[in-house]
Coordinates of C-alpha atoms in Angstrom, one line a residue:
M1341 CA 0.0 0.0 0.0
A1342 CA 1.3 3.4 -0.9
V1343 CA 2.6 5.7 2.1
K1344 CA 0.4 8.6 2.6
T1345 CA 2.1 12.0 3.1
I1346 CA 0.5 15.3 3.7
T1347 CA 1.5 18.9 3.2
E1348 CA -0.3 22.1 3.6
D1349 CA -1.1 24.5 0.9
S1350 CA -0.9 28.2 1.0
A1351 CA -3.7 29.2 -1.4
G1352 CA -5.4 25.9 -2.1
L1353 CA -2.4 24.5 -4.0
P1354 CA 0.4 22.2 -2.9
A1355 CA 3.4 24.0 -1.2
R1356 CA 6.3 24.3 -3.8
G1357 CA 9.4 22.5 -2.6
S1358 CA 7.6 20.9 0.3
S1359 CA 8.8 17.4 1.3
P1360 CA 7.0 14.8 3.5
T1361 CA 7.8 14.9 7.2
S1362 CA 5.5 12.2 8.4
T1363 CA 4.0 9.0 7.2
V1364 CA 0.6 9.8 8.7
P1365 CA -1.5 12.9 8.2
P1366 CA -0.3 15.2 10.9
A1367 CA -2.4 17.4 13.2
P1368 CA -2.6 21.1 12.2
A1369 CA 0.7 22.5 11.2
A1370 CA 2.3 19.1 11.6
G1371 CA 1.1 18.9 15.3
A1372 CA 2.7 22.2 16.2
A1373 CA 1.2 24.2 19.1
A1374 CA 0.4 27.2 16.9
R1375 CA -3.0 28.7 17.2
T1376 CA -5.7 28.0 14.7
P1377 CA -5.8 30.6 12.0
R1378 CA -8.3 33.4 12.6
A1379 CA -9.7 33.2 9.1
Y1380 CA -10.5 29.4 9.7
V1381 CA -12.1 30.2 13.0
I1382 CA -14.4 32.7 11.4
G1383 CA -14.9 31.1 8.0
M1384 CA -15.6 27.5 8.8
P1385 CA -18.6 28.0 11.1
I1386 CA -20.1 30.4 8.5
A1387 CA -19.6 27.7 5.8
S1388 CA -21.1 25.1 8.1
A1389 CA -24.2 27.3 8.8
G1390 CA -24.6 27.8 5.1
L1391 CA -24.6 24.1 4.3
W1392 CA -27.0 23.4 7.1
M1393 CA -29.3 26.2 6.0
A1394 CA -29.4 24.8 2.4
V1395 CA -30.2 21.2 3.5
L1396 CA -32.4 22.1 6.4
A1397 CA -34.8 24.4 4.6
P1398 CA -36.4 21.4 2.8
A1399 CA -36.2 19.2 5.8
L1400 CA -37.8 21.8 8.1
V1401 CA -40.7 23.1 6.0
V1402 CA -40.4 22.6 2.2
L1403 CA -40.8 18.8 2.1
A1404 CA -44.0 19.0 4.3
I1405 CA -45.5 21.8 2.1
K1406 CA -44.5 20.2 -1.2
V1407 CA -45.9 16.9 -0.2
S1408 CA -49.1 18.6 0.9
E1409 CA -49.5 20.3 -2.4
I1410 CA -49.3 17.1 -4.4
T1411 CA -51.1 14.6 -2.0
T1412 CA -54.4 14.4 -0.1
P1413 CA -54.7 15.0 3.7
E1414 CA -55.2 11.3 4.1
T1415 CA -51.9 10.3 2.4
R1416 CA -49.6 13.2 3.1
A1417 CA -48.2 11.7 6.5
G1418 CA -47.2 8.5 4.8
A1419 CA -45.8 10.3 1.7
L1420 CA -43.7 12.5 3.9
S1421 CA -42.4 9.5 5.9
L1422 CA -41.4 7.8 2.6
V1423 CA -39.5 10.9 1.4
A1424 CA -37.9 11.8 4.6
G1425 CA -37.0 8.2 5.5
V1426 CA -35.4 7.4 2.2
G1427 CA -33.6 10.8 2.1
A1428 CA -32.2 10.1 5.6
L1429 CA -31.2 6.6 4.6
I1430 CA -29.2 8.2 1.7
A1431 CA -27.6 10.7 4.0
L1432 CA -26.7 7.9 6.4
L1433 CA -24.7 6.1 3.5
A1434 CA -23.4 9.1 1.8
N1435 CA -21.7 10.9 4.7
P1436 CA -19.1 8.3 5.8
F1437 CA -18.6 7.0 2.1
F1438 CA -17.7 10.6 0.9
G1439 CA -15.8 11.1 4.1
R1440 CA -13.7 8.1 3.3
L1441 CA -13.0 9.3 -0.3
S1442 CA -12.1 12.9 1.2
D1443 CA -9.5 11.2 3.3
R1444 CA -8.0 9.6 0.2
T1445 CA -8.4 12.6 -2.2
T1446 CA -5.1 13.6 -3.9
S1447 CA -6.2 16.7 -5.7
R1448 CA -3.7 19.5 -5.9
F1449 CA -6.4 21.8 -4.4
G1450 CA -6.5 19.7 -1.3
M1451 CA -8.3 16.7 0.3
R1452 CA -11.5 18.5 1.4
K1453 CA -12.1 21.4 -1.1
P1454 CA -13.1 19.3 -4.1
W1455 CA -15.9 17.7 -2.2
I1456 CA -17.1 20.9 -0.4
V1457 CA -17.3 22.8 -3.7
G1458 CA -18.7 20.0 -5.8
G1459 CA -21.3 18.8 -3.1
S1460 CA -22.5 22.4 -2.7
L1461 CA -23.0 23.1 -6.3
V1462 CA -24.7 19.7 -7.1
G1463 CA -26.8 20.2 -3.9
L1464 CA -28.1 23.7 -5.2
A1465 CA -29.1 22.1 -8.5
S1466 CA -31.1 19.4 -6.7
L1467 CA -33.1 22.1 -4.8
V1468 CA -34.2 23.5 -8.1
L1469 CA -35.4 20.1 -9.1
L1470 CA -37.2 19.8 -5.7
G1471 CA -39.0 23.1 -6.1
T1472 CA -40.3 22.2 -9.5
A1473 CA -41.3 18.5 -8.8
T1474 CA -45.0 17.7 -9.5
D1475 CA -45.3 14.3 -7.9
V1476 CA -44.0 12.4 -4.9
A1477 CA -41.5 10.4 -7.2
G1478 CA -40.0 13.7 -8.4
V1479 CA -39.7 15.1 -4.8
L1480 CA -38.1 11.8 -3.7
A1481 CA -35.6 11.8 -6.5
A1482 CA -34.6 15.5 -5.9
W1483 CA -34.2 14.9 -2.1
V1484 CA -31.9 11.9 -2.6
I1485 CA -29.7 13.9 -4.8
A1486 CA -29.7 16.8 -2.3
Q1487 CA -28.8 14.4 0.6
L1488 CA -26.0 12.8 -1.5
S1489 CA -24.4 16.0 -2.5
F1490 CA -24.8 18.1 0.7
N1491 CA -23.6 15.3 2.8
A1492 CA -20.5 14.9 0.7
A1493 CA -19.8 18.6 1.4
L1494 CA -20.6 18.3 5.1
A1495 CA -18.4 15.2 5.5
A1496 CA -15.4 17.0 4.1
L1497 CA -16.1 20.2 6.0
V1498 CA -16.3 18.7 9.4
A1499 CA -13.1 16.7 8.8
T1500 CA -11.3 20.1 8.6
L1501 CA -11.7 20.5 12.4
P1502 CA -9.1 18.0 13.5
D1503 CA -7.1 18.8 10.3
Q1504 CA -6.8 22.5 11.3
T1505 CA -7.1 22.8 15.1
A1506 CA -5.0 21.9 18.1
P1507 CA -6.6 19.7 20.9
S1508 CA -6.6 22.6 23.4
E1509 CA -8.9 24.6 21.1
R1510 CA -11.3 22.0 19.9
G1511 CA -13.9 22.6 22.6
R1512 CA -14.2 26.3 21.8
L1513 CA -14.3 25.6 18.0
S1514 CA -16.7 22.8 18.4
G1515 CA -18.9 25.2 20.3
L1516 CA -18.8 27.5 17.2
I1517 CA -19.6 24.5 14.9
G1518 CA -22.4 23.3 17.1
M1519 CA -23.9 26.7 16.9
T1520 CA -24.2 26.5 13.1
L1521 CA -26.9 23.9 13.0
P1522 CA -29.5 26.1 14.9
V1523 CA -28.2 29.2 13.0
G1524 CA -28.9 27.2 9.8
L1525 CA -32.3 26.2 11.2
V1526 CA -33.2 29.8 11.9
C1527 CA -32.0 31.2 8.5
A1528 CA -34.0 28.3 6.7
A1529 CA -37.1 29.0 8.7
Y1530 CA -36.8 32.8 8.1
F1531 CA -36.5 32.4 4.4
A1532 CA -39.3 29.9 4.4
Q1533 CA -41.8 32.3 5.9
L1534 CA -40.8 35.1 3.5
F1535 CA -42.2 33.3 0.5
D1536 CA -45.4 31.5 -0.4
N1537 CA -44.2 28.8 -2.7
A1538 CA -42.0 25.8 -2.1
F1539 CA -39.6 26.7 -5.0
Q1540 CA -38.5 30.0 -3.4
M1541 CA -38.5 28.3 0.1
A1542 CA -36.0 25.7 -1.2
V1543 CA -33.9 27.5 -3.6
V1544 CA -33.2 30.9 -2.0
P1545 CA -31.6 29.6 1.2
G1546 CA -29.8 27.0 -0.8
A1547 CA -28.2 29.6 -3.1
V1548 CA -27.2 31.8 -0.1
G1549 CA -25.8 28.8 1.7
T1550 CA -23.9 27.6 -1.3
A1551 CA -22.4 31.0 -1.8
V1552 CA -21.0 31.4 1.7
T1553 CA -19.6 27.8 1.6
L1554 CA -17.8 28.4 -1.8
A1555 CA -16.3 31.6 -0.3
F1556 CA -14.7 29.6 2.5
A1557 CA -13.7 26.7 0.3
F1558 CA -11.5 29.1 -1.9
T1559 CA -9.8 30.7 1.0
F1560 CA -8.8 28.2 3.7
K1561 CA -5.5 26.3 3.7
D1562 CA -6.3 22.7 3.0
R1563 CA -4.2 19.6 3.6
V1564 CA -2.8 18.0 0.4
L1565 CA -2.2 14.3 0.0
T1566 CA 0.9 14.0 -2.2
E1567 CA 0.9 10.2 -2.9
K1568 CA -2.0 8.3 -4.3
P1569 CA -3.2 5.6 -1.9
A1570 CA -4.0 2.1 -3.1
P1571 CA -7.3 1.6 -4.7
L1572 CA -10.3 0.9 -2.5
N1573 CA -11.5 -2.7 -2.5
L1574 CA -14.9 -3.9 -1.5
K1575 CA -13.8 -4.6 2.1
E1576 CA -12.5 -1.0 2.5
I1577 CA -15.6 0.4 1.0
A1578 CA -17.6 -1.5 3.5
G1579 CA -15.3 -0.3 6.2
S1580 CA -16.4 3.3 5.3
F1581 CA -19.5 2.7 7.4
Y1582 CA -18.2 1.3 10.7
F1583 CA -15.3 1.2 13.0
N1584 CA -14.6 -1.7 15.4
P1585 CA -16.1 -1.0 18.8
R1586 CA -14.0 -3.7 20.3
I1587 CA -10.8 -1.9 19.3
Y1588 CA -12.3 1.5 20.1
P1589 CA -14.9 1.0 22.8
G1590 CA -15.1 4.6 23.8
L1591 CA -16.0 5.5 20.2
G1592 CA -18.5 2.8 20.2
W1593 CA -20.3 3.9 23.3
A1594 CA -20.1 7.5 22.1
W1595 CA -21.8 6.5 18.8
F1596 CA -24.6 4.6 20.5
T1597 CA -25.4 7.4 23.0
K1598 CA -25.5 10.0 20.2
F1599 CA -27.8 7.7 18.1
L1600 CA -30.2 7.4 20.9
V1601 CA -30.3 11.1 21.8
Y1602 CA -30.9 12.0 18.2
V1603 CA -33.7 9.4 18.0
G1604 CA -35.5 11.5 20.6
Y1605 CA -34.6 14.8 19.0
C1606 CA -35.9 13.8 15.5
A1607 CA -39.2 12.4 16.9
G1608 CA -40.1 16.0 17.8
L1609 CA -38.4 17.9 14.9
L1610 CA -39.7 16.1 11.8
Y1611 CA -43.4 16.3 12.7
L1612 CA -43.7 19.7 14.2
P1613 CA -45.6 21.2 11.2
Y1614 CA -48.2 18.4 11.4
F1615 CA -48.4 18.7 15.2
F1616 CA -49.5 22.3 14.8
T1617 CA -52.1 21.4 12.2
D1618 CA -53.4 18.1 13.3
H1619 CA -53.0 18.3 17.2
L1620 CA -53.3 21.9 17.8
H1621 CA -55.7 22.6 14.8
V1622 CA -53.6 25.6 13.6
A1623 CA -54.4 26.9 10.1
E1624 CA -51.9 25.7 7.4
T1625 CA -51.2 29.2 6.4
A1626 CA -49.9 30.0 9.8
V1627 CA -47.5 27.1 10.0
P1628 CA -44.4 28.6 8.4
G1629 CA -44.5 31.6 10.8
L1630 CA -45.0 29.3 13.8
V1631 CA -42.1 27.0 12.7
F1632 CA -40.0 30.1 12.3
Q1633 CA -40.9 31.3 15.9
A1634 CA -40.2 27.8 17.4
T1635 CA -37.0 27.5 15.5
L1636 CA -35.9 31.0 16.5
V1637 CA -36.5 30.4 20.3
S1638 CA -34.8 27.1 20.1
S1639 CA -31.8 28.3 18.3
A1640 CA -31.3 31.3 20.6
G1641 CA -30.8 28.8 23.5
T1642 CA -28.7 26.6 21.2
V1643 CA -26.4 29.3 20.4
L1644 CA -26.0 30.4 23.9
T1645 CA -25.2 27.0 25.3
S1646 CA -23.2 25.9 22.3
L1647 CA -20.6 28.6 22.9
A1648 CA -20.7 28.2 26.7
G1649 CA -20.6 24.5 26.8
G1650 CA -17.6 24.2 24.5
W1651 CA -15.6 26.8 26.5
I1652 CA -16.6 25.3 29.8
S1653 CA -15.5 21.7 28.7
D1654 CA -12.1 23.1 27.6
R1655 CA -11.7 24.9 31.0
I1656 CA -12.7 22.1 33.3
G1657 CA -11.2 19.4 31.0
K1658 CA -14.4 17.2 31.4
R1659 CA -17.0 16.3 28.6
K1660 CA -19.3 13.5 29.8
A1661 CA -21.1 15.4 32.6
L1662 CA -22.0 18.1 30.2
V1663 CA -23.2 15.7 27.5
I1664 CA -25.4 13.9 30.0
A1665 CA -27.0 17.0 31.4
S1666 CA -27.6 18.6 28.1
A1667 CA -29.2 15.4 26.6
I1668 CA -31.7 15.3 29.6
I1669 CA -32.6 19.0 29.2
M1670 CA -33.3 18.3 25.4
M1671 CA -35.7 15.5 26.3
A1672 CA -37.5 17.6 29.0
G1673 CA -38.2 20.1 26.3
L1674 CA -39.7 17.3 24.1
I1675 CA -41.9 16.2 26.9
I1676 CA -43.3 19.8 27.3
I1677 CA -44.0 19.9 23.6
A1678 CA -45.8 16.6 23.9
T1679 CA -48.0 17.9 26.6
S1680 CA -48.7 21.2 25.0
S1681 CA -52.2 22.6 24.5
T1682 CA -51.2 25.9 23.0
T1683 CA -48.6 27.2 20.6
D1684 CA -47.0 29.2 23.6
Q1685 CA -46.2 26.0 25.4
V1686 CA -44.7 24.5 22.3
L1687 CA -42.4 27.6 22.2
V1688 CA -41.3 27.0 25.8
G1689 CA -40.5 23.4 25.1
Q1690 CA -38.5 24.4 22.0
A1691 CA -36.6 26.8 24.0
L1692 CA -35.7 24.3 26.6
A1693 CA -34.8 21.7 23.9
G1694 CA -32.6 24.3 22.2
L1695 CA -30.6 24.9 25.4
G1696 CA -29.9 21.2 25.7
L1697 CA -29.1 20.8 22.0
G1698 CA -26.5 23.5 22.0
C1699 CA -24.4 22.2 24.7
F1700 CA -24.8 18.6 23.6
G1701 CA -23.8 19.4 20.0
A1702 CA -20.7 21.3 21.1
V1703 CA -19.3 19.0 23.7
D1704 CA -20.2 15.9 21.8
V1705 CA -18.0 16.9 18.9
A1706 CA -15.2 17.7 21.2
L1707 CA -15.6 14.4 23.0
I1708 CA -15.4 12.5 19.7
A1709 CA -12.4 14.4 18.6
D1710 CA -10.7 13.5 21.9
L1711 CA -11.4 9.8 21.3
L1712 CA -10.0 9.7 17.7
P1713 CA -7.1 7.4 17.1
G1714 CA -3.8 9.1 17.4
S1715 CA -2.8 8.4 13.7
Q1716 CA -5.7 10.8 12.5
S1717 CA -5.4 9.0 9.1
E1718 CA -9.1 8.5 8.7
N1719 CA -10.6 11.6 10.5
A1720 CA -13.3 12.3 7.8
K1721 CA -14.3 8.6 7.7
T1722 CA -14.7 8.4 11.5
F1723 CA -16.7 11.6 11.7
G1724 CA -18.8 10.2 8.8
V1725 CA -19.6 7.1 10.9
F1726 CA -20.6 9.3 13.7
N1727 CA -22.8 11.2 11.3
I1728 CA -24.6 8.0 10.8
A1729 CA -25.7 8.3 14.5
Q1730 CA -27.2 11.6 13.6
A1731 CA -28.7 10.6 10.2
L1732 CA -29.9 7.2 10.9
P1733 CA -32.7 8.4 13.3
Q1734 CA -34.0 10.6 10.5
S1735 CA -34.7 7.3 8.6
L1736 CA -35.8 5.2 11.4
V1737 CA -38.2 7.7 13.1
P1738 CA -40.3 8.2 10.0
A1739 CA -40.5 4.4 9.5
L1740 CA -41.7 3.9 13.1
A1741 CA -43.7 7.2 13.5
F1742 CA -46.6 6.4 11.3
P1743 CA -48.0 3.4 13.4
V1744 CA -47.2 5.3 16.7
I1745 CA -49.0 8.4 15.5
T1746 CA -52.0 6.3 14.4
L1747 CA -52.2 4.6 17.8
G1748 CA -51.3 7.4 20.2
G1749 CA -51.1 10.6 18.1
Y1750 CA -48.1 13.1 18.1
P1751 CA -47.8 13.3 21.8
A1752 CA -47.1 9.5 22.0
L1753 CA -44.3 9.9 19.4
F1754 CA -42.7 12.8 21.2
I1755 CA -42.8 11.2 24.6
G1756 CA -41.5 7.9 23.3
G1757 CA -38.7 9.8 21.7
A1758 CA -37.9 11.5 25.0
V1759 CA -37.7 8.2 26.8
V1760 CA -35.2 6.8 24.2
G1761 CA -33.1 10.1 24.5
I1762 CA -32.8 9.8 28.2
L1763 CA -31.6 6.2 27.9
G1764 CA -28.8 7.6 25.7
A1765 CA -27.9 10.2 28.2
V1766 CA -27.5 7.5 30.8
L1767 CA -25.3 5.3 28.6
V1768 CA -22.8 8.3 28.3
T1769 CA -21.3 6.9 31.6
R1770 CA -20.0 3.8 29.8
I1771 CA -17.5 5.9 27.7
K1772 CA -14.1 5.4 28.9
G1773 CA -10.8 7.3 28.0
V1774 CA -12.2 10.7 28.5
K1775 CA -13.5 12.6 31.5

């Protein structure tokens, strides 16, 4: 197998006259203690927020509205479950696979940039297809392409964190990155309530998100793989979707706990528009505005605790206690939503869930980075496998939600999700190797 060597470019190109200094991909600046470049600290979270905005606008509002336009009230829940579930399954497979390809990319522009740029552009084109679809099959096809492309970009983008940052700064930067999901949610919901048709709701945030992502991609200093690795075989391709929990038990427990927490979170997130209309009997025309309000209050709490949680975990040198507490707070918010009889109560539950989500997202990323193998040769692949823990619930929850909603309504779905999430919080105690 070819030896992999890495250099760092100065403007997206391989450094001239550079020579390999290590047989494994080094930490930022070859493991030096230098601080993370300010341009990266600013640009990477903005790019992450842009990608999340682009992919979450359809997931949050557009899919539900588009499906409602082309189906009947009796069939829309099942149709949405099909589209959301298949799309989430594609995201589950795409993220680690493209992460693995990113780890092996030998482009002169870097390991990550080609995937960030290509994924963003193809993703934007798929949103145009989504906005113009006239049947469920068209919506499904467009959403599958969107999930493939945006997850390719996200997998490469998140891998730049261990590439570019020193361990002592990962909590703070993970806090910034954790903040980007709620910021993307707010921006997506804001754009959605500005327009009255699904095409604009999908394409406008997608275009803005793609623009800021491309701006970052063409400015940050990427790592360059200078020797082509051996071709992937079937076993290595399959290995893109897992790591051995017996070899890395800490990573195994971290994956399982994240999976269970996001099962709970997705139970409340995916069906919030229908909870408003079918349970609280809100007019459909008011739903985009209410989703924006709910997203805004949730994200305000998420931004606050994302920044604070990452900073605190760096200062005290402990991650697990913060992960446990934040997961329980998330699930408490979900229980409040499930028992709501007014939209104001929903907003209170959303705010509490947001407070928990911010801290959980920030500290969880830092915890995973601390558990990564020392070689750092497959950072993107490993983060991609962890993204399965976040993406798989988006596929499983729709598959399980329909019978649960039929038997017990949306409150039963939300409370059941909260119970699963609390179990995930408890299992954080099984993680060894970090405090």
